Structure formats: structure tokens, C-alpha cells
CSV table of C-alpha atoms in Angstrom, one decimal:
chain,number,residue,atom,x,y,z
U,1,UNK,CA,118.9,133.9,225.7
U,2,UNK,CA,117.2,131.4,223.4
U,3,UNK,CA,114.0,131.4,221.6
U,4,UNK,CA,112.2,129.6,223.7
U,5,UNK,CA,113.4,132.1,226.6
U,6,UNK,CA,112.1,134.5,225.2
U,7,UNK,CA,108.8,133.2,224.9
U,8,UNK,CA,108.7,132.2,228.0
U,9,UNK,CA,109.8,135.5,229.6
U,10,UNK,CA,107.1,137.5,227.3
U,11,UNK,CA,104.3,135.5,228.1
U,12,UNK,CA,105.1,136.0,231.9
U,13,UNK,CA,105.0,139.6,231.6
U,14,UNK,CA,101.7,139.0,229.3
U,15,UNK,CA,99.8,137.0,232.1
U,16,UNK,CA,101.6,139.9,235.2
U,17,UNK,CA,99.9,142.4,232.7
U,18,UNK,CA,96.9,140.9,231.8
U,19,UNK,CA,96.4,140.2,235.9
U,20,UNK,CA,96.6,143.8,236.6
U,21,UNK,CA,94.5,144.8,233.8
U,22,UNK,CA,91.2,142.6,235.5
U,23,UNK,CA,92.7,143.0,239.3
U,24,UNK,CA,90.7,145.2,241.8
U,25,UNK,CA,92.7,147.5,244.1
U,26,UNK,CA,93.7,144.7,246.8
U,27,UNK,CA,95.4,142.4,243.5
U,28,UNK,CA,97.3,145.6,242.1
U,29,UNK,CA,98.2,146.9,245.6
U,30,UNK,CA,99.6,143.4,246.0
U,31,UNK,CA,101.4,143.4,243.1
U,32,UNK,CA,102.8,146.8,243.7
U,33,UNK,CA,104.1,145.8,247.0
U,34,UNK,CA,105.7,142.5,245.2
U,35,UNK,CA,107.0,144.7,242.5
U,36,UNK,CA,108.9,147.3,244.5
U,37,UNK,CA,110.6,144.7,246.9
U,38,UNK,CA,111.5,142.7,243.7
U,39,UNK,CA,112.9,145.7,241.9
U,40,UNK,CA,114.2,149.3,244.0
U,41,UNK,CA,117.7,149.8,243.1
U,42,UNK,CA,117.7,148.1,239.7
U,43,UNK,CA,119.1,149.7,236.8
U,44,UNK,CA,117.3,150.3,233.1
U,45,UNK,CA,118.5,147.4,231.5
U,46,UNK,CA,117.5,145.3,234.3
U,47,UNK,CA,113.7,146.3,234.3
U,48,UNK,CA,113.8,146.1,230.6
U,49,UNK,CA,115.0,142.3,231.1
U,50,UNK,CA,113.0,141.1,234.0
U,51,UNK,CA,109.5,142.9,231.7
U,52,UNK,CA,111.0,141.3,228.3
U,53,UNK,CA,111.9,144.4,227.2
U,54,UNK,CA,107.8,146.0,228.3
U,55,UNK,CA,108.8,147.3,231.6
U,56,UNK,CA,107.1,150.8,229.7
U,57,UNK,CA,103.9,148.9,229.2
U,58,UNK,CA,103.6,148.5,232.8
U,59,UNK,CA,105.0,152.1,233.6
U,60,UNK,CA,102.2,153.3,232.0
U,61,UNK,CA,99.8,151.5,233.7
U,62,UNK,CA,100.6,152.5,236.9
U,63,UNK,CA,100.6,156.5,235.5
U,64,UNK,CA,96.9,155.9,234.2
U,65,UNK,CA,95.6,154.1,237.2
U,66,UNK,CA,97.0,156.9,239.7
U,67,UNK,CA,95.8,159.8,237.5
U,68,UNK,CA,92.5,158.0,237.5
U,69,UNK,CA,92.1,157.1,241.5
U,70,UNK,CA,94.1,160.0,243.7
U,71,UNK,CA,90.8,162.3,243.5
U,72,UNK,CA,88.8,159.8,245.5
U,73,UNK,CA,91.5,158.6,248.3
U,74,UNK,CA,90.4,154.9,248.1
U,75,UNK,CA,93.9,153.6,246.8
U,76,UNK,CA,97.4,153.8,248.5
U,77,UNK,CA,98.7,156.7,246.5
U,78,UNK,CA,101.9,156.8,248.1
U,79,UNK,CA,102.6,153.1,247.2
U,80,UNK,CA,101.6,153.7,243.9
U,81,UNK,CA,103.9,156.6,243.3
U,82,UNK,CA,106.6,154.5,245.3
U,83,UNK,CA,106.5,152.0,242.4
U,84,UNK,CA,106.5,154.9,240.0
U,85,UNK,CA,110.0,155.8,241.6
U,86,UNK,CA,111.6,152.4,241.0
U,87,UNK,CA,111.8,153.5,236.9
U,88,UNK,CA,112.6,157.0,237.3
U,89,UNK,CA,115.0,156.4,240.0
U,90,UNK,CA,116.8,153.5,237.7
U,91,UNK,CA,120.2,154.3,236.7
U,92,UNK,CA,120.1,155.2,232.5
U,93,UNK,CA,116.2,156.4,233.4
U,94,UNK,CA,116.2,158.7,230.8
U,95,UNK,CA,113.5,156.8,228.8
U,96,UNK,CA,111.5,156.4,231.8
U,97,UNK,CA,111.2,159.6,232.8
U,98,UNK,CA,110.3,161.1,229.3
U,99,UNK,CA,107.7,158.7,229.2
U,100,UNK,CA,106.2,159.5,232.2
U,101,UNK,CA,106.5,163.5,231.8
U,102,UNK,CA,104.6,162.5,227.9
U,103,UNK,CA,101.6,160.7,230.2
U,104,UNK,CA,101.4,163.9,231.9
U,105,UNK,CA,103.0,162.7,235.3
U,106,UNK,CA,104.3,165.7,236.8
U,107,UNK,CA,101.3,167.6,236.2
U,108,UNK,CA,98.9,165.2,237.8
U,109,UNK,CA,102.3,165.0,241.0
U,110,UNK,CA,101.6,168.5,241.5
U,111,UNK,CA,97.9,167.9,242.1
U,112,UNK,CA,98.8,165.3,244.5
U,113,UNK,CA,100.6,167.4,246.3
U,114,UNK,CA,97.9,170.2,246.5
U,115,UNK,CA,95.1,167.6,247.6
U,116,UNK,CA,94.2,168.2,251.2
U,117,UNK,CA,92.8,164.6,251.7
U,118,UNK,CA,96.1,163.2,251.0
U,119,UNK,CA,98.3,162.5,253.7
U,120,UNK,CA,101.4,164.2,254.0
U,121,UNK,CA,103.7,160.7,253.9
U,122,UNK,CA,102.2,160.1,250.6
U,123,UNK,CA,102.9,163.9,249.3
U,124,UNK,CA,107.0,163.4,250.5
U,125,UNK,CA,106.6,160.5,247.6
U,126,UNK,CA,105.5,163.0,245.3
U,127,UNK,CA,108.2,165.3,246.5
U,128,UNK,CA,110.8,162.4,246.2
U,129,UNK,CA,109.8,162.1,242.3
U,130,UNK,CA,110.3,165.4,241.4
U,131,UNK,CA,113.1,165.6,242.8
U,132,UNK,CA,114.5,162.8,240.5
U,133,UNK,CA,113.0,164.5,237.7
U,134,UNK,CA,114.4,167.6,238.7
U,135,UNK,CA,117.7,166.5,238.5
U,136,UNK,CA,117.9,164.7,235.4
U,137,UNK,CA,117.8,167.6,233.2
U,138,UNK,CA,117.6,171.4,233.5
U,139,UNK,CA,114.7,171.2,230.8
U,140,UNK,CA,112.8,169.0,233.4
U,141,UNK,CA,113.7,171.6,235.8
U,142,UNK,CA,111.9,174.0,233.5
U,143,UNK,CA,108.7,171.9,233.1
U,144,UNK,CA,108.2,171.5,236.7
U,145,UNK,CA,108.3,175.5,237.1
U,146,UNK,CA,106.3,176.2,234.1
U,147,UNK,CA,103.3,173.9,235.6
U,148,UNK,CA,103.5,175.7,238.6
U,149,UNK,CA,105.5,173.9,240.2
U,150,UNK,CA,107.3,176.0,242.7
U,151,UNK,CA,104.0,178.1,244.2
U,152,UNK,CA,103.3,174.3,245.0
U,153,UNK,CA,106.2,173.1,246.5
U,154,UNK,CA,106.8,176.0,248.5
U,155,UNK,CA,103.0,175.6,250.2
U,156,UNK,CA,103.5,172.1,250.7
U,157,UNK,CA,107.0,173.0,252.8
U,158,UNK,CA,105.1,175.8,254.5
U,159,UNK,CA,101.9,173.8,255.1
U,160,UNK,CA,103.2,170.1,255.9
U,161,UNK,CA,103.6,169.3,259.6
U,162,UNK,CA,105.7,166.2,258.9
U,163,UNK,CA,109.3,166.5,259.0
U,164,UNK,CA,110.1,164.6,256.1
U,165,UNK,CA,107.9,166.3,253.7
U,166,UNK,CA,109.2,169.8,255.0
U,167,UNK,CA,112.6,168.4,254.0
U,168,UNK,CA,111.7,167.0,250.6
U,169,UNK,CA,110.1,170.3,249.8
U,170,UNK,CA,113.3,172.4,250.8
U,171,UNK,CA,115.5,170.4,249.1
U,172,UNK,CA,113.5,170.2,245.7
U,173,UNK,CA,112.9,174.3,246.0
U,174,UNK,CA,117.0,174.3,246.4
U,175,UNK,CA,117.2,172.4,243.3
U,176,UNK,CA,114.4,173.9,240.9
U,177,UNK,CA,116.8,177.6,241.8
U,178,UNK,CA,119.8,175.9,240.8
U,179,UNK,CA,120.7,176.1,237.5
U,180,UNK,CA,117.6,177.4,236.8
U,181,UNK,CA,118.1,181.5,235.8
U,182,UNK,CA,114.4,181.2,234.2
U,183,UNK,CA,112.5,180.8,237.6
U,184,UNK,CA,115.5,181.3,239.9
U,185,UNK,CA,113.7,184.8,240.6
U,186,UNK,CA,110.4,183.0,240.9
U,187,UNK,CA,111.7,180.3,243.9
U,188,UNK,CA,113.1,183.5,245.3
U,189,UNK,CA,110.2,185.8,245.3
U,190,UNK,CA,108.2,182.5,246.5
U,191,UNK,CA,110.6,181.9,249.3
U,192,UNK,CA,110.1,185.8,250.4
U,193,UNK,CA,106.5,185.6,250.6
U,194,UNK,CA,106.5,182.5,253.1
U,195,UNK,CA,108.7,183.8,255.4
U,196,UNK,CA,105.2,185.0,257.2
U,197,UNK,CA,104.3,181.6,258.2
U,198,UNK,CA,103.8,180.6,261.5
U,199,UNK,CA,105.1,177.1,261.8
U,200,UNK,CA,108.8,177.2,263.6
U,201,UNK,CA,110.2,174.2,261.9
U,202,UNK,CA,109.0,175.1,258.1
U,203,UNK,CA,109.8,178.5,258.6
U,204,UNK,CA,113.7,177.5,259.7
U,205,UNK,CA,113.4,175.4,256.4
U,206,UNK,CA,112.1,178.6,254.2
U,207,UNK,CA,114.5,180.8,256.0
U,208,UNK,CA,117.7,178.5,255.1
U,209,UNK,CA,116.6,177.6,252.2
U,210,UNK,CA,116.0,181.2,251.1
U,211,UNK,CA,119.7,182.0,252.2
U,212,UNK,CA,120.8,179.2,249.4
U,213,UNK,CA,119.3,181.0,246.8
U,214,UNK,CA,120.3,184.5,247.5
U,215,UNK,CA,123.8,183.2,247.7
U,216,UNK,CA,123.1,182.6,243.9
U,217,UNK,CA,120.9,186.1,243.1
U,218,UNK,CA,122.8,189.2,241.8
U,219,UNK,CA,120.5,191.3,243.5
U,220,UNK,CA,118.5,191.6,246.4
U,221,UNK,CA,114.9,192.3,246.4
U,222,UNK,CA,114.0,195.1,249.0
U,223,UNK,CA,110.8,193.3,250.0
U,224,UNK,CA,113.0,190.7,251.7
U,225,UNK,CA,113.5,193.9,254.6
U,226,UNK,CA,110.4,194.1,256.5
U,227,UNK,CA,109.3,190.6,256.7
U,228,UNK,CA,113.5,189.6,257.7
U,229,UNK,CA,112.8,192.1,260.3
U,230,UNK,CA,109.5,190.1,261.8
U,231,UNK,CA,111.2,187.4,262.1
U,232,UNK,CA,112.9,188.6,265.6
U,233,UNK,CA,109.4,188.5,266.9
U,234,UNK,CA,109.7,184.5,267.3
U,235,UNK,CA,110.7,182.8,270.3
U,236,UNK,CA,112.3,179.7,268.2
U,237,UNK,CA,115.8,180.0,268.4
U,238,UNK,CA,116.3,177.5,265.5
U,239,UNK,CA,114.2,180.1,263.7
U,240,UNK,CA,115.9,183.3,265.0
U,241,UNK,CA,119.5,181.6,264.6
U,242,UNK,CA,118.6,181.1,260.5
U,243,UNK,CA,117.1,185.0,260.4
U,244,UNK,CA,120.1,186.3,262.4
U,245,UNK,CA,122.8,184.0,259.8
U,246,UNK,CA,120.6,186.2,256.5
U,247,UNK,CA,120.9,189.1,258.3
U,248,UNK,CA,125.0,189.1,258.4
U,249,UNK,CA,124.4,187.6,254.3
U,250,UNK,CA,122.7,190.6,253.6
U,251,UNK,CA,124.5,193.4,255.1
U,252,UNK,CA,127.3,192.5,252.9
U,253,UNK,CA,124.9,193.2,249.7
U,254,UNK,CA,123.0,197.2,248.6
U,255,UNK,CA,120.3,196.8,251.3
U,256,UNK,CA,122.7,196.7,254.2
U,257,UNK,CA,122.2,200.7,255.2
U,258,UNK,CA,118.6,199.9,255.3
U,259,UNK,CA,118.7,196.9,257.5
U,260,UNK,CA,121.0,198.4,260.0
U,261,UNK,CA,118.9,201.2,260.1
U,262,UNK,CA,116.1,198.9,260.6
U,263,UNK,CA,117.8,197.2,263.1
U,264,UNK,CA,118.8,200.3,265.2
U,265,UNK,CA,114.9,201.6,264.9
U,266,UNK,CA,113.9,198.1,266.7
U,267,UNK,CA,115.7,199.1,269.6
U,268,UNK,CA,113.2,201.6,270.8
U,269,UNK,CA,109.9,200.2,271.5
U,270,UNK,CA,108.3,202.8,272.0
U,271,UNK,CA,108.9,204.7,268.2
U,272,UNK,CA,107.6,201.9,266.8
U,273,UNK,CA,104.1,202.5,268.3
U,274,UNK,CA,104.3,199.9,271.0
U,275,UNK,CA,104.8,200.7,274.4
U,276,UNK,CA,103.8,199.1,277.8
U,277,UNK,CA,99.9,197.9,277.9
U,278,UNK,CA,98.1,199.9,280.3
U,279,UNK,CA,95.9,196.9,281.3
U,280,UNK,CA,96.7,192.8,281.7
U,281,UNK,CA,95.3,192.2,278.7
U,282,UNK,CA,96.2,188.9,277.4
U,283,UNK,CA,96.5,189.7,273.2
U,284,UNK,CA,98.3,193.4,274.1
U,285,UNK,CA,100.9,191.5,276.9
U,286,UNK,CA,101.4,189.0,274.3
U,287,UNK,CA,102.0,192.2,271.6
U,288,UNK,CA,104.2,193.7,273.9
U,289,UNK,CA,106.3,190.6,274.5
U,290,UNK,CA,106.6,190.1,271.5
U,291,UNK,CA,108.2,193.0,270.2
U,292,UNK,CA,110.9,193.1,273.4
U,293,UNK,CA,111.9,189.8,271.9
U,294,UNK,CA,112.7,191.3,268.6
U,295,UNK,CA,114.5,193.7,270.7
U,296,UNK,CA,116.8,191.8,272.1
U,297,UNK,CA,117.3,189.5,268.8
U,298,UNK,CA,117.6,193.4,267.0
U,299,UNK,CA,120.9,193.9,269.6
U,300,UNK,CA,121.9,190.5,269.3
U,301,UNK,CA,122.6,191.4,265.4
U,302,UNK,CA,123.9,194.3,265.8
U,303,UNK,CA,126.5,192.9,267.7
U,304,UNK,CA,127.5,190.1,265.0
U,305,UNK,CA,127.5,192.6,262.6
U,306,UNK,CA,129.5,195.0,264.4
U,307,UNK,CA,131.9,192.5,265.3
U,308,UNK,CA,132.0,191.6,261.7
U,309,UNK,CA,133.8,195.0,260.3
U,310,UNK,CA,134.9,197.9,261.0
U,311,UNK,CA,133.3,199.7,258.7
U,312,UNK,CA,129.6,198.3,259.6
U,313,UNK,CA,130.5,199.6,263.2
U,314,UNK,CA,131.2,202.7,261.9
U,315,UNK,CA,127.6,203.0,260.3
U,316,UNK,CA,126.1,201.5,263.7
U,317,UNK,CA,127.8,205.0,265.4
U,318,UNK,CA,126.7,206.9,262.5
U,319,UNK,CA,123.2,205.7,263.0
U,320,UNK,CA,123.3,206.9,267.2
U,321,UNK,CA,123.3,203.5,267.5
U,322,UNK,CA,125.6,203.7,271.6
U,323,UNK,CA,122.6,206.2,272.5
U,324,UNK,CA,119.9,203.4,271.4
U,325,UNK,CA,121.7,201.0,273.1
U,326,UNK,CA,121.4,202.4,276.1
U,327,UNK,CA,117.9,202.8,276.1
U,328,UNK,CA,117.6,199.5,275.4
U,329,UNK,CA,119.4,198.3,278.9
U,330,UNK,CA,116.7,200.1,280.7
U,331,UNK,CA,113.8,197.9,279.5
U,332,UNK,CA,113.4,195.8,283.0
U,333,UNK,CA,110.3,193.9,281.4
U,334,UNK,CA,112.4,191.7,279.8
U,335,UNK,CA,116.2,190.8,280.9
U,336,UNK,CA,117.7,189.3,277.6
U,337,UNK,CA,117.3,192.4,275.8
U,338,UNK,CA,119.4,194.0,278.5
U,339,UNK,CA,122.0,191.0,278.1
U,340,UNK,CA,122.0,191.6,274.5
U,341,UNK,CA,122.2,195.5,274.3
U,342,UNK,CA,124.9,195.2,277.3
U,343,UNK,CA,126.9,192.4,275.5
U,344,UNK,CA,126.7,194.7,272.0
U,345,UNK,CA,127.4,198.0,273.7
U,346,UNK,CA,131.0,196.4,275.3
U,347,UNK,CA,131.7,196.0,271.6
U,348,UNK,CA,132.2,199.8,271.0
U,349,UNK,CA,133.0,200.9,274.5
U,350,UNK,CA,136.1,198.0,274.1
U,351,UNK,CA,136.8,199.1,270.2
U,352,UNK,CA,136.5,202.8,270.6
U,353,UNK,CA,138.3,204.1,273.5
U,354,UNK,CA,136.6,207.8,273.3
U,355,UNK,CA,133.3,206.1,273.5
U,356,UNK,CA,133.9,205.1,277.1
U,357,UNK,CA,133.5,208.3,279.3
U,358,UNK,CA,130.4,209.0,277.0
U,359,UNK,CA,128.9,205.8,278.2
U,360,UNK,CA,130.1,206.3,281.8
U,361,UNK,CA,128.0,209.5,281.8
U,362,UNK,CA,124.9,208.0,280.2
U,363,UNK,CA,124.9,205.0,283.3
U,364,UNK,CA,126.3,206.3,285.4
U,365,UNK,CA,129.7,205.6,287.6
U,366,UNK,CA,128.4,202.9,289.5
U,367,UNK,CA,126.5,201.0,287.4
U,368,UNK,CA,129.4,201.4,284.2
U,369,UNK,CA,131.7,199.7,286.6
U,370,UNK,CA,129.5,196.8,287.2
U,371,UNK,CA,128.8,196.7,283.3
U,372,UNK,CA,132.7,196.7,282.3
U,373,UNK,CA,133.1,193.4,285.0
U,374,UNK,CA,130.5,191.5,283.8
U,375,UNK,CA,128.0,192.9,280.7
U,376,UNK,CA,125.9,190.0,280.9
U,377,UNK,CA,125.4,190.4,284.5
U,378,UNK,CA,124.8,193.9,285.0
U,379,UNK,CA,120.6,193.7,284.1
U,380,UNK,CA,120.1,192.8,287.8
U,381,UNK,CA,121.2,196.1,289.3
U,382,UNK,CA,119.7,198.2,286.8
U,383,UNK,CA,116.6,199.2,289.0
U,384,UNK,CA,113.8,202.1,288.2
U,385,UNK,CA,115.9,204.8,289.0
U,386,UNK,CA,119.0,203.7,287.0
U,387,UNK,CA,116.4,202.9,284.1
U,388,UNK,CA,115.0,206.1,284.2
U,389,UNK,CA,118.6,207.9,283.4
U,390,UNK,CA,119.2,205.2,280.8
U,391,UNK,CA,115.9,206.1,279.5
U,392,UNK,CA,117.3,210.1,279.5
U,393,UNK,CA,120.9,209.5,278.7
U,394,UNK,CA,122.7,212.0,276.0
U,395,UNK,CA,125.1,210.3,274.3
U,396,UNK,CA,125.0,210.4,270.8
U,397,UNK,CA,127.6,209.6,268.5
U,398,UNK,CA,125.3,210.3,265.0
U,399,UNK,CA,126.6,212.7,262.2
U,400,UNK,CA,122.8,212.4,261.7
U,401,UNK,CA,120.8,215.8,262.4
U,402,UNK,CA,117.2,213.8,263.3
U,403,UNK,CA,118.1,212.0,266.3
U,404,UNK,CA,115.3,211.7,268.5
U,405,UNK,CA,114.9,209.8,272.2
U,406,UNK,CA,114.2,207.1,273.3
């Protein structure tokens, strides 16, 4: 490039500067749009060419003027932080990226992201640039955490009720526990505390996304026990498919005694302190429903996992768990925890022979002949009677001295 070139090029990106410097919000929101269609997908060396080598002049422009505006919600952040993303996404960004971290650009991201007035299309931008940040360098990594990154994150993927920002979040969460041993416990912990929320499609997010990152923790935090369990409760299949998939990843691990003894307790009801409503009430039917549903999902696990060894069927026996079972086929209210129990109950009866004439006793001759035909079939011709010696049977197949009824 000549002399003259060069002039010519530097006093171009003088007057595009100088414009943006006395242009209101429509001029720089025009630029901006000009400026990203111009230039998404080009490398370092091309910015630096097409700005005369000042593409950072400009960069740090557009960091100023967003830090300056996002509190007041009268610009187009997610445009603005679009035309952010076309330096740090450039191939060879390095310099980019340093720059903006120096102007204090993930810090004021983060704030974005926390900002209730902001939509949540303009927050998956936000997400989008941390996420290139994220994985430029395991320092960046570190700087994201340390500004508290991750307690952010993780709220915008529970709170965000647009599918693409859920996504964003779980993917950048995945990341920031990745090659990250400094706040790899922290995402973890984080990920634990959410899986409370109520939303069905953020908490399938939080659910798989928390079964990526305990594939990479030593240990497993016993916390992660009670609320695992309350996830049975939903009525989301996406949501109990995901809890039901960490369940068979942590039985393999310390805790798995204590979840399938957690899982054997959630087959009676009624020990748990909730039994039938003695009214119509609306919340205590709703209560009630809810906790057959983690019945049934409780028997549907205990199946998997007793198909999934022999020696986790052993501790199912060992825990009464054929007696249980039973108890569980009487509960009329609600026919899938029948399925379930009956489906998970052919699973010993079918790998342990003796267990048979124990569970013909416990139902009875009629009724375990229509059970060995069809398991899943059998709920309809379990009436009050047949319920009642469910309800009473005596088979227990516990080393255990405290077995109780159902």
C-alpha cells in the first residue's frame, strides 16, 4: 500500500470516528448496524486493515458508550454488544479481548446480565461474549469467576424464559467448570442450589448441565441427595428423564447407599408424613399428587438401577425393597406408580427364583398370575380388597432389623 493509501485510509477511519464521536443514538445505532454487516467473520488482521491499523480506537468506543447507556434502557444494548463480538470473536483476537477485559468489559457484561429491564435476547449477547472470552484462555476463565461470574450465569439460566438464553447460560456454566479446578467446586455447588427452581425447561438445563460437571468432580457433595430426590415430584418428563440419568451417575459414586435408601423410603407415602387428604382440598390434592408422582418416578429408578448390577439389586433386597414394592402396587390413586412398582418388581421375581413364592403369597394366586402375563397390565384388577392385602403383605427379604410397614 502506498503513501498516499495510507492517507487516505487513515483519514476515513478519522472522519467514521470523528462521526461517532458527535452522532446521537440513531447515527451510532446506524453505524453499528453498517459495521457488523460489513465486518462478522473477519479476522484480526482484517479489522486492523479496513480501521488503518485503529480498529482498538473504535473498540473502545463502543466499551465506553455501553458502560455509559445500559443503566437507562434507551439504546439497543444487544446491537451494541453484537458489534462488540465481531473483535472478540475475530480469529488472532487475542489483542482484542485483553483490551476489552482492561476497559472493564466483563464486569460491566455481568451487570447486563443481572439488569431486570433488559430483555432476555439482549442478555444471550452478553452470554455469547463470555463465552468467547471464556474460551480463549483459562485465566479469562478465572476472571469471569472471580467477578462473580458464575452466581450470575447460573440465575440468568434459572430465570430466563427464552430458550436461547437458557442455552447460552448452560453452555458457558459447562465451560467456566472445565478446566477450571479453582471454581469447578463453585459451578458445582451453584448448579446444586438451582435444582429447586420451578421452570421445567431451565431446570432440565441445570439438571444436565450439573451431570457434566460431576462427571469431572472427585467427590460428590451430599447436599446434592435431598434436592435429586424432589425432583420426582415434577410431572416434566424431560425433567424427570435428566434427574432419573444422575440418579444411575450417582449410584456408582460413595452416596449410592444413601440414595437407594432414599429411593426405597419414597415408596411408602404414608412414612413420609403424607397420606390421603381427608377433604377435596385443592393445595392438599395437589400435595398428595404430587408425592405419588415421585413414587412412581422412585420405582421407575429403582428399576434402572437394579437392572444395572447385580450388586445394586442386592442392596435393593437388603433394603426390604420386594416388601416396599408391593405396597406400592396397592396405591389405586394413581396407576403409573403401579406400572412402575409392577414393571420393577418382575425384575427380582425374574432374577431371583426364590423370590417368587414370596411374592405369590404377598398378592396373592390370582392376581400373581395376572402380574407374571402382563406387569404393566395388572393395575386394573388390583381392586380394594386385593390393595388391602398388598397394603398387609409379609414378605421381606431385609438382613435389616428395623423394617417397618407400609
Amino acid at each position: 500500500m502506498s503513501s498516499q493509501e495510507e492517507q487516505q485510509g487513515i483519514g476515513r477511519v478519522m472522519d467514521f470516528l470523528e462521526e461517532w464521536d458527535h452522532g446521537d443514538k440513531t447515527t451510532r445505532n446506524r453505524m453499528l448496524n453498517t459495521f457488523v454487516a460489513q465486518n462478522e467473520g473477519k479476522t484480526y488482521y482484517e479489522l486492523e486493515t479496513a480501521f488503518a491499523l485503529g480498529a482498538s480506537l473504535f473498540l473502545a468506543r463502543m466499551t465506553t458508550w455501553i458502560r455509559l447507556t445500559y443503566m437507562f434502557g434507551k439504546t439497543n444494548v444487544g446491537l451494541q454488544l453484537k458489534a462488540v463480538g465481531v473483535f472478540l470473536s475475530a480469529s488472532s483476537n487475542h489483542q482484542y479481548i485483553l483490551e476489552f477485559l482492561e476497559d472493564g468489559g466483563v464486569l460491566t457484561i455481568l451487570d447486563i446480565l443481572g439488569q431486570i429491564h433488559i430483555t432476555a435476547e439482549d442478555k444471550h449477547q452478553g452470554l455469547l461474549l463470555l463465552q468467547t472470552i471464556s474460551t480463549t484462555s483459562p485465566k479469562y476463565k478465572e476472571i469471569i469467576c472471580e467477578s462473580q461470574g458464575v452466581k450470575v450465569v447460573a440465575e440468568c439460566l434459572a430465570e430466563s424464559d427464552w430458550d436461547d438464553t437458557q442455552e447460552a447460560a448452560q453452555v458457558l456454566l459447562e465451560t467456566l467448570a472445565h478446566g477450571n479446578p479453582r471454581f469447578q467446586p463453585q459451578v458445582y455447588q451453584r448448579l446444586v442450589g438451582l435444582m429447586a427452581v420451578s421452570s421445567p425447561p431451565a431446570l432440565q438445563r441445570i439438571i444436565r448441565t450439573l451431570r457434566t460437571v460431576q462427571a469431572e468432580v472427585k467427590t460428590v457433595h451430599p447436599s446434592i441427595l435431598e434436592p435429586l430426590l424432589q425432583l420426582l415430584h415434577s410431572l416434566s418428563y424431560e425433567v424427570e428423564g435428566e434427574a432419573l440419568g444422575l440418579i444411575l451417575d450417582l449410584s456408582r459414586s460413595g452416596l449410592g447407599p444413601e440414595l437407594l435408601r432414599g429411593l426405597v423410603a419414597l415408596l411408602r407415602p404414608s412414612k413420609g408424613g403424607q397420606q390421603r387428604p381427608g377433604t377435596e382440598d385443592p393445595e392438599e390434592m395437589t400435595a398428595y399428587f404430587s408425592v405419588l408422582v415421585q413414587q412412581a418416578a422412585a420405582a421407575k429408578a429403582i428399576r434402572l438401577l437394579a437392572q444395572s448390577g447385580e450388586d445394586t439389586s442386592q442392596e435393593l433386597l437388603d433394603l426390604d425393597v420386594v416388601h416396599y414394592l408391593l405396597c406400592a402396587m396397592a396405591t389405586r390413586e394413581h396407576k403409573d406408580s403401579q406400572i412402575q412398582a409392577s414393571l420393577a418388581l418382575m425384575h427380582f421375581v425374574q432374577t431371583y427364583p426364590d423370590i417368587s413364592d414370596n411374592v405369590r403369597g404377598g398378592m396373592g394366586i390370582e392376581l400373581f398370575e395376572n402380574f407374571m402375563q402382563s406387569p404393566d397390565r395388572v393395575h386394573p384388577n388390583i381392586d380394594e380388597i386385593q390393595a388391602e392385602k398388598l397394603l398387609s403383605n409379609k414378605v421381606h427379604q431385609t438382613k435389616e432389623s428395623e423394617v417397618g410397614e407400609c
